[in-house]
Amino acid sequence: MKVGVSNVGWPLINSGEGFYVYGVARANEAPAPQVQGIHQGPVSFIESSGLRAVVSRVPLSELVGEALAEQVRDSGWLEEKVGRHHAVVKAVMNMQAILPFKFGVVFSSQVRVVEMLASKQTGFLSCLRMLEGKEEYGVEICCDPRIVKQHILDNDQSLALQRRRLEESPGKAYLLRRRLEVSLSDKVKTEARNWVNQALERLQGYVSSANSDVASSASVRGSLLEGRSYLVEQGKKGDFFAQLRDLQGDLEEKGLSIEVTGPWPPYSFASLADEGAV
Amino acid sequence: MPEDGLDLTLLELLDRVLDKGVVIRGDAVISVADVDLLYIGLQVLLGSVDKVAEFRLPDGARVAW
């Protein structure tokens, strides 16, 4: 397991306090959220360049090397920290648009945070403008292969023909049954994919991004065919959900289901054009 | 269909917080890079080792966070 803190372009940091950064928002009157930070202490803002970084203090010594690795191995450390990161972002989101950072960003001093705000000001502001008044929703399309199979058997003409032949020629039963099984399993795959594509087409009017492989290769709810995140304007939320309800109705009898999660902070759409540069 | 924020699954949360969001290089970055961690979380979530096996990725599969 690889766990650790990498120090980037600054004297080695292994003592004292640093600032964990949850995200960036526009500097305004909204107060700091009353939630616990990633390391117990309160959440506050560091403001500069018309922006505010949402931060809390963290002891750098606890984030270094083997001490951290031990914590992660022995307990739900990561889940707790991820949960707190999310709780802070969500609390800010309830008051104003926020650009959530990926988990794990720590600065060694207030000055360094201010420098970061200044150097990325243009990118932050334009991304915040893009996200203002919008919410992220997760949409997952799952399938129940049994129902999909039955639906295809009931509706596909060429399979019905193969089935009749099977009943009429018991002598060739093995071969015909084998052939029927192969055609059926091919049909299940291609048809289910077609239905998903048709569903996605009907949501084309909304900005979307594919969820990462972690989520799509591992679903709690049966066989996941598609996982996407959608960025939805407040004013179009009603339409979006109506559209999803329609889709749900159409897909249900075919053995597909739609799961929606959210509203999420716009994690999937928070990115800067010059991402990766210091 | 849920319209509130309560229907969060741990997987979707981990996916977003660990894999999405603005990438900024701070002075220090808490880097956690091994898919095993997902299982720790799922055990917490589901309280059942049997269930967790369903999520296992092929051996050697790595996810860069």
CSV table of C-alpha atoms in Angstrom, one decimal:
chain,number,residue,atom,x,y,z
A,1,MET,CA,0.0,0.0,0.0
A,2,LYS,CA,1.4,3.3,-1.0
A,3,VAL,CA,0.5,6.1,1.4
A,4,GLY,CA,2.4,9.2,2.2
A,5,VAL,CA,3.0,12.8,1.8
A,6,SER,CA,5.1,14.1,-1.0
A,7,ASN,CA,6.7,17.4,-0.5
A,8,VAL,CA,6.7,19.5,-3.6
A,9,GLY,CA,9.3,22.1,-4.4
A,10,TRP,CA,9.7,23.5,-0.9
A,11,PRO,CA,12.0,22.7,2.0
A,12,LEU,CA,11.1,19.3,3.6
A,13,ILE,CA,8.0,19.7,5.7
A,14,ASN,CA,7.6,17.4,8.7
A,15,SER,CA,6.7,19.6,11.6
A,16,GLY,CA,4.5,22.4,12.6
A,17,GLU,CA,1.1,23.1,11.2
A,18,GLY,CA,-0.1,23.4,7.6
A,19,PHE,CA,-3.3,24.4,5.9
A,20,TYR,CA,-5.5,21.7,4.3
A,21,VAL,CA,-7.4,23.3,1.4
A,22,TYR,CA,-10.9,22.0,0.5
A,23,GLY,CA,-11.6,24.3,-2.4
A,24,VAL,CA,-11.9,27.8,-3.6
A,25,ALA,CA,-14.9,30.2,-3.7
A,26,ARG,CA,-15.5,33.8,-4.4
A,27,ALA,CA,-14.7,36.1,-1.5
A,28,ASN,CA,-18.1,37.4,-0.2
A,29,GLU,CA,-20.1,37.9,3.0
A,30,ALA,CA,-21.0,34.2,3.5
A,31,PRO,CA,-19.6,33.0,6.8
A,32,ALA,CA,-17.3,30.0,7.3
A,33,PRO,CA,-19.3,26.8,7.7
A,34,GLN,CA,-19.7,25.5,11.3
A,35,VAL,CA,-18.4,22.0,10.5
A,36,GLN,CA,-15.3,20.2,11.8
A,37,GLY,CA,-12.3,20.3,9.6
A,38,ILE,CA,-10.2,17.3,8.5
A,39,HIS,CA,-8.3,17.4,11.7
A,40,GLN,CA,-10.9,18.4,14.3
A,41,GLY,CA,-10.2,22.2,14.2
A,42,PRO,CA,-12.6,24.8,12.7
A,43,VAL,CA,-12.9,25.7,9.0
A,44,SER,CA,-11.9,29.2,8.0
A,45,PHE,CA,-11.1,31.2,4.9
A,46,ILE,CA,-7.9,32.7,3.5
A,47,GLU,CA,-8.9,35.5,1.2
A,48,SER,CA,-7.0,37.2,-1.6
A,49,SER,CA,-7.4,38.2,-5.2
A,50,GLY,CA,-11.2,38.3,-4.8
A,51,LEU,CA,-11.2,34.6,-3.9
A,52,ARG,CA,-11.3,32.6,-0.7
A,53,ALA,CA,-9.6,29.3,0.0
A,54,VAL,CA,-11.6,27.1,2.3
A,55,VAL,CA,-9.0,25.8,4.8
A,56,SER,CA,-8.4,24.2,8.2
A,57,ARG,CA,-5.2,23.7,10.1
A,58,VAL,CA,-3.5,20.3,10.1
A,59,PRO,CA,-0.5,19.0,12.0
A,60,LEU,CA,2.1,18.2,9.4
A,61,SER,CA,3.9,15.6,11.6
A,62,GLU,CA,0.9,13.3,11.5
A,63,LEU,CA,0.7,13.3,7.8
A,64,VAL,CA,4.2,12.0,7.2
A,65,GLY,CA,5.4,8.6,6.2
A,66,GLU,CA,4.9,5.5,8.3
A,67,ALA,CA,2.7,7.3,10.9
A,68,LEU,CA,0.2,8.0,8.2
A,69,ALA,CA,0.5,4.5,6.6
A,70,GLU,CA,-0.3,2.9,10.0
A,71,GLN,CA,-3.3,5.0,10.6
A,72,VAL,CA,-4.7,4.2,7.2
A,73,ARG,CA,-4.1,0.4,7.6
A,74,ASP,CA,-5.6,0.1,11.1
A,75,SER,CA,-8.8,2.1,10.8
A,76,GLY,CA,-11.3,3.8,8.6
A,77,TRP,CA,-8.9,6.8,8.5
A,78,LEU,CA,-9.3,7.5,4.9
A,79,GLU,CA,-13.0,7.2,4.9
A,80,GLU,CA,-13.3,9.5,7.8
A,81,LYS,CA,-11.0,12.1,6.2
A,82,VAL,CA,-12.8,11.8,2.9
A,83,GLY,CA,-16.1,12.2,4.7
A,84,ARG,CA,-14.9,15.3,6.4
A,85,HIS,CA,-13.5,16.8,3.2
A,86,HIS,CA,-16.8,16.2,1.6
A,87,ALA,CA,-18.8,17.6,4.6
A,88,VAL,CA,-16.8,20.9,4.4
A,89,VAL,CA,-17.2,21.2,0.7
A,90,LYS,CA,-20.9,20.5,0.9
A,91,ALA,CA,-21.5,23.0,3.7
A,92,VAL,CA,-19.8,25.7,1.7
A,93,MET,CA,-21.8,24.6,-1.4
A,94,ASN,CA,-25.0,25.3,0.5
A,95,MET,CA,-24.0,28.9,0.8
A,96,GLN,CA,-22.1,29.7,-2.4
A,97,ALA,CA,-20.6,28.1,-5.5
A,98,ILE,CA,-17.4,26.3,-4.7
A,99,LEU,CA,-14.6,24.7,-6.8
A,100,PRO,CA,-13.8,21.6,-4.9
A,101,PHE,CA,-10.2,20.4,-4.7
A,102,LYS,CA,-9.1,16.9,-5.1
A,103,PHE,CA,-8.4,15.3,-1.7
A,104,GLY,CA,-5.1,15.9,0.0
A,105,VAL,CA,-3.9,19.4,-0.8
A,106,VAL,CA,-1.8,20.9,2.0
A,107,PHE,CA,0.1,24.2,2.1
A,108,SER,CA,2.8,25.0,4.6
A,109,SER,CA,1.7,28.6,5.4
A,110,GLN,CA,-0.9,31.2,4.8
A,111,VAL,CA,1.4,33.1,2.5
A,112,ARG,CA,1.7,30.0,0.2
A,113,VAL,CA,-2.1,29.7,0.0
A,114,VAL,CA,-2.3,33.4,-0.9
A,115,GLU,CA,0.3,32.9,-3.6
A,116,MET,CA,-1.7,29.9,-5.0
A,117,LEU,CA,-4.9,32.1,-5.2
A,118,ALA,CA,-3.0,34.8,-7.0
A,119,SER,CA,-1.3,32.5,-9.5
A,120,LYS,CA,-4.5,30.7,-10.4
A,121,GLN,CA,-6.9,33.6,-10.1
A,122,THR,CA,-8.0,33.7,-13.8
A,123,GLY,CA,-8.6,30.0,-14.0
A,124,PHE,CA,-10.5,29.8,-10.6
A,125,LEU,CA,-12.8,32.7,-11.6
A,126,SER,CA,-13.7,31.4,-15.0
A,127,CYS,CA,-14.4,27.9,-13.6
A,128,LEU,CA,-16.5,29.4,-10.8
A,129,ARG,CA,-18.4,31.4,-13.4
A,130,MET,CA,-19.1,28.3,-15.4
A,131,LEU,CA,-20.3,26.4,-12.3
A,132,GLU,CA,-22.5,29.1,-10.8
A,133,GLY,CA,-26.1,28.1,-10.3
A,134,LYS,CA,-25.5,24.5,-11.4
A,135,GLU,CA,-25.5,21.2,-9.6
A,136,GLU,CA,-23.9,17.9,-10.3
A,137,TYR,CA,-25.9,14.7,-10.3
A,138,GLY,CA,-24.7,11.1,-10.7
A,139,VAL,CA,-26.7,9.0,-13.1
A,140,GLU,CA,-26.1,5.2,-13.3
A,141,ILE,CA,-27.8,2.8,-15.6
A,142,CYS,CA,-27.8,-0.8,-14.3
A,143,CYS,CA,-29.2,-3.9,-15.8
A,144,ASP,CA,-30.9,-7.1,-14.6
A,145,PRO,CA,-29.6,-9.5,-17.2
A,146,ARG,CA,-32.5,-12.0,-16.5
A,147,ILE,CA,-35.2,-9.5,-17.4
A,148,VAL,CA,-33.2,-8.2,-20.4
A,149,LYS,CA,-32.9,-11.8,-21.7
A,150,GLN,CA,-36.6,-12.4,-21.2
A,151,HIS,CA,-37.6,-9.2,-22.9
A,152,ILE,CA,-35.5,-10.0,-25.9
A,153,LEU,CA,-36.8,-13.6,-26.1
A,154,ASP,CA,-40.4,-12.2,-26.0
A,155,ASN,CA,-39.8,-9.6,-28.7
A,156,ASP,CA,-37.1,-10.7,-31.1
A,157,GLN,CA,-38.5,-12.3,-34.3
A,158,SER,CA,-35.4,-14.2,-35.4
A,159,LEU,CA,-34.9,-15.7,-31.9
A,160,ALA,CA,-38.5,-16.8,-31.9
A,161,LEU,CA,-37.9,-18.5,-35.2
A,162,GLN,CA,-34.8,-20.3,-33.8
A,163,ARG,CA,-36.9,-21.3,-30.8
A,164,ARG,CA,-39.6,-22.8,-33.0
A,165,ARG,CA,-37.1,-24.8,-34.9
A,166,LEU,CA,-35.7,-26.1,-31.7
A,167,GLU,CA,-39.2,-27.3,-30.7
A,168,GLU,CA,-39.8,-28.9,-34.1
A,169,SER,CA,-36.5,-30.8,-34.5
A,170,PRO,CA,-35.7,-32.6,-31.2
A,171,GLY,CA,-33.0,-34.5,-33.1
A,172,LYS,CA,-30.9,-31.4,-33.6
A,173,ALA,CA,-31.8,-30.0,-30.1
A,174,TYR,CA,-28.3,-29.7,-28.7
A,175,LEU,CA,-26.9,-27.8,-31.7
A,176,LEU,CA,-29.9,-25.5,-32.0
A,177,ARG,CA,-30.0,-24.8,-28.3
A,178,ARG,CA,-26.3,-23.9,-28.4
A,179,ARG,CA,-26.9,-21.6,-31.3
A,180,LEU,CA,-29.9,-20.0,-29.6
A,181,GLU,CA,-27.8,-19.4,-26.5
A,182,VAL,CA,-25.0,-17.7,-28.4
A,183,SER,CA,-27.4,-15.5,-30.4
A,184,LEU,CA,-29.2,-14.6,-27.2
A,185,SER,CA,-26.2,-13.6,-25.2
A,186,ASP,CA,-24.9,-11.5,-28.2
A,187,LYS,CA,-28.3,-9.9,-28.4
A,188,VAL,CA,-28.4,-9.1,-24.7
A,189,LYS,CA,-25.1,-7.3,-25.0
A,190,THR,CA,-25.8,-5.3,-28.1
A,191,GLU,CA,-29.4,-4.5,-27.2
A,192,ALA,CA,-28.7,-3.4,-23.7
A,193,ARG,CA,-25.9,-1.1,-25.1
A,194,ASN,CA,-28.3,0.3,-27.7
A,195,TRP,CA,-30.9,1.1,-25.0
A,196,VAL,CA,-28.2,2.8,-22.9
A,197,ASN,CA,-27.1,4.9,-25.9
A,198,GLN,CA,-30.6,5.9,-26.7
A,199,ALA,CA,-31.1,6.9,-23.1
A,200,LEU,CA,-27.9,9.0,-23.1
A,201,GLU,CA,-29.0,10.7,-26.3
A,202,ARG,CA,-32.1,11.9,-24.6
A,203,LEU,CA,-29.9,13.6,-21.9
A,204,GLN,CA,-27.6,15.1,-24.5
A,205,GLY,CA,-28.7,18.6,-23.8
A,206,TYR,CA,-26.9,18.5,-20.4
A,207,VAL,CA,-23.2,18.7,-19.9
A,208,SER,CA,-21.8,15.4,-18.7
A,209,SER,CA,-18.7,13.6,-17.9
A,210,ALA,CA,-18.0,9.8,-17.6
A,211,ASN,CA,-17.4,8.5,-14.1
A,212,SER,CA,-14.0,6.9,-13.4
A,213,ASP,CA,-13.4,3.2,-13.7
A,214,VAL,CA,-13.4,2.7,-9.9
A,215,ALA,CA,-17.1,3.5,-9.8
A,216,SER,CA,-18.0,1.8,-13.1
A,217,SER,CA,-16.2,-1.5,-12.5
A,218,ALA,CA,-17.7,-1.8,-9.0
A,219,SER,CA,-21.3,-1.2,-8.4
A,220,VAL,CA,-23.4,-2.1,-5.4
A,221,ARG,CA,-26.5,-2.4,-7.5
A,222,GLY,CA,-26.1,-5.2,-10.0
A,223,SER,CA,-24.5,-4.9,-13.3
A,224,LEU,CA,-23.6,-1.3,-14.1
A,225,LEU,CA,-23.7,-0.4,-17.8
A,226,GLU,CA,-23.0,3.3,-17.6
A,227,GLY,CA,-22.0,5.8,-15.0
A,228,ARG,CA,-22.0,9.5,-15.8
A,229,SER,CA,-22.1,12.8,-14.0
A,230,TYR,CA,-24.4,15.6,-15.2
A,231,LEU,CA,-24.0,19.3,-14.6
A,232,VAL,CA,-27.5,20.7,-14.3
A,233,GLU,CA,-28.7,24.3,-14.1
A,234,GLN,CA,-31.0,25.0,-11.2
A,235,GLY,CA,-33.7,26.2,-13.7
A,236,LYS,CA,-33.5,23.0,-15.7
A,237,LYS,CA,-33.6,20.7,-12.8
A,238,GLY,CA,-37.3,20.0,-13.2
A,239,ASP,CA,-36.9,19.1,-16.9
A,240,PHE,CA,-33.9,16.9,-16.1
A,241,PHE,CA,-35.7,14.9,-13.5
A,242,ALA,CA,-38.8,14.6,-15.7
A,243,GLN,CA,-36.6,13.3,-18.5
A,244,LEU,CA,-35.1,10.7,-16.1
A,245,ARG,CA,-38.5,9.6,-14.9
A,246,ASP,CA,-39.6,9.1,-18.6
A,247,LEU,CA,-36.4,7.1,-19.3
A,248,GLN,CA,-36.9,5.0,-16.2
A,249,GLY,CA,-40.4,4.1,-17.3
A,250,ASP,CA,-39.2,3.1,-20.8
A,251,LEU,CA,-36.2,1.1,-19.5
A,252,GLU,CA,-37.8,-0.7,-16.6
A,253,GLU,CA,-39.7,-3.3,-18.7
A,254,LYS,CA,-36.5,-4.0,-20.6
A,255,GLY,CA,-34.7,-4.8,-17.4
A,256,LEU,CA,-32.7,-1.6,-17.0
A,257,SER,CA,-32.8,0.8,-14.1
A,258,ILE,CA,-31.6,4.3,-13.5
A,259,GLU,CA,-30.1,5.4,-10.2
A,260,VAL,CA,-29.6,9.1,-9.5
A,261,THR,CA,-27.4,10.6,-6.7
A,262,GLY,CA,-26.8,14.2,-5.8
A,263,PRO,CA,-26.8,17.1,-5.8
A,264,TRP,CA,-23.0,16.7,-5.5
A,265,PRO,CA,-20.5,19.6,-5.3
A,266,PRO,CA,-19.2,19.9,-8.9
A,267,TYR,CA,-16.3,17.5,-8.4
A,268,SER,CA,-16.5,16.1,-11.9
A,269,PHE,CA,-16.5,19.5,-13.5
A,270,ALA,CA,-14.0,21.3,-11.4
A,271,SER,CA,-10.8,21.6,-13.5
A,272,LEU,CA,-8.5,24.3,-14.6
A,273,ALA,CA,-7.3,24.7,-18.2
A,274,ASP,CA,-3.6,24.7,-17.0
A,275,GLU,CA,-4.2,21.9,-14.5
A,276,GLY,CA,-1.0,20.3,-13.2
A,277,ALA,CA,1.2,23.3,-13.5
A,278,VAL,CA,2.4,24.7,-10.2
B,1,MET,CA,-36.1,9.1,-7.5
B,2,PRO,CA,-34.0,10.7,-4.8
B,3,GLU,CA,-33.7,14.5,-5.2
B,4,ASP,CA,-32.0,15.2,-2.0
B,5,GLY,CA,-28.3,14.7,-1.1
B,6,LEU,CA,-28.8,11.7,1.2
B,7,ASP,CA,-28.5,8.9,-1.3
B,8,LEU,CA,-24.7,8.9,-1.3
B,9,THR,CA,-22.8,5.7,-1.7
B,10,LEU,CA,-19.4,5.5,-0.3
B,11,LEU,CA,-18.1,4.4,-3.7
B,12,GLU,CA,-19.4,7.4,-5.5
B,13,LEU,CA,-18.1,9.6,-2.7
B,14,LEU,CA,-14.6,8.1,-2.9
B,15,ASP,CA,-14.7,8.3,-6.7
B,16,ARG,CA,-15.4,12.0,-6.6
B,17,VAL,CA,-13.3,13.1,-3.7
B,18,LEU,CA,-10.2,11.0,-4.5
B,19,ASP,CA,-10.3,11.1,-8.2
B,20,LYS,CA,-12.1,14.3,-9.3
B,21,GLY,CA,-11.8,17.9,-8.2
B,22,VAL,CA,-9.3,20.6,-9.0
B,23,VAL,CA,-5.7,19.2,-9.0
B,24,ILE,CA,-3.4,21.7,-7.2
B,25,ARG,CA,0.1,20.9,-6.2
B,26,GLY,CA,0.4,22.1,-2.6
B,27,ASP,CA,3.6,22.1,-0.6
B,28,ALA,CA,2.5,18.7,0.5
B,29,VAL,CA,0.1,16.3,-1.0
B,30,ILE,CA,-1.5,13.5,1.0
B,31,SER,CA,-1.1,10.8,-1.6
B,32,VAL,CA,-3.0,7.5,-1.2
B,33,ALA,CA,-2.4,5.1,-4.0
B,34,ASP,CA,-3.7,1.6,-3.7
B,35,VAL,CA,-7.0,0.2,-4.5
B,36,ASP,CA,-6.9,-2.0,-1.3
B,37,LEU,CA,-8.2,1.1,0.5
B,38,LEU,CA,-11.5,0.7,-1.3
B,39,TYR,CA,-12.0,-2.6,0.4
B,40,ILE,CA,-11.4,-1.1,3.8
B,41,GLY,CA,-14.1,1.3,3.1
B,42,LEU,CA,-16.5,-1.2,1.7
B,43,GLN,CA,-16.1,-3.4,4.7
B,44,VAL,CA,-17.1,-0.5,6.9
B,45,LEU,CA,-20.0,0.2,4.6
B,46,LEU,CA,-21.3,-3.3,4.1
B,47,GLY,CA,-20.0,-5.0,7.2
B,48,SER,CA,-19.6,-8.2,5.2
B,49,VAL,CA,-16.5,-9.6,3.7
B,50,ASP,CA,-18.4,-11.7,1.2
B,51,LYS,CA,-20.0,-8.7,-0.3
B,52,VAL,CA,-16.7,-7.0,-0.6
B,53,ALA,CA,-15.3,-9.7,-2.8
B,54,GLU,CA,-17.7,-8.6,-5.5
B,55,PHE,CA,-15.8,-5.4,-5.9
B,56,ARG,CA,-12.4,-6.9,-6.2
B,57,LEU,CA,-10.6,-5.7,-9.3
B,58,PRO,CA,-8.4,-8.1,-11.3
B,59,ASP,CA,-5.1,-8.9,-9.5
B,60,GLY,CA,-2.5,-6.3,-10.1
B,61,ALA,CA,-5.1,-3.7,-11.1
B,62,ARG,CA,-4.1,-0.3,-9.8
B,63,VAL,CA,-5.9,2.9,-9.6
B,64,ALA,CA,-3.9,6.1,-9.5
B,65,TRP,CA,-5.5,8.5,-7.0
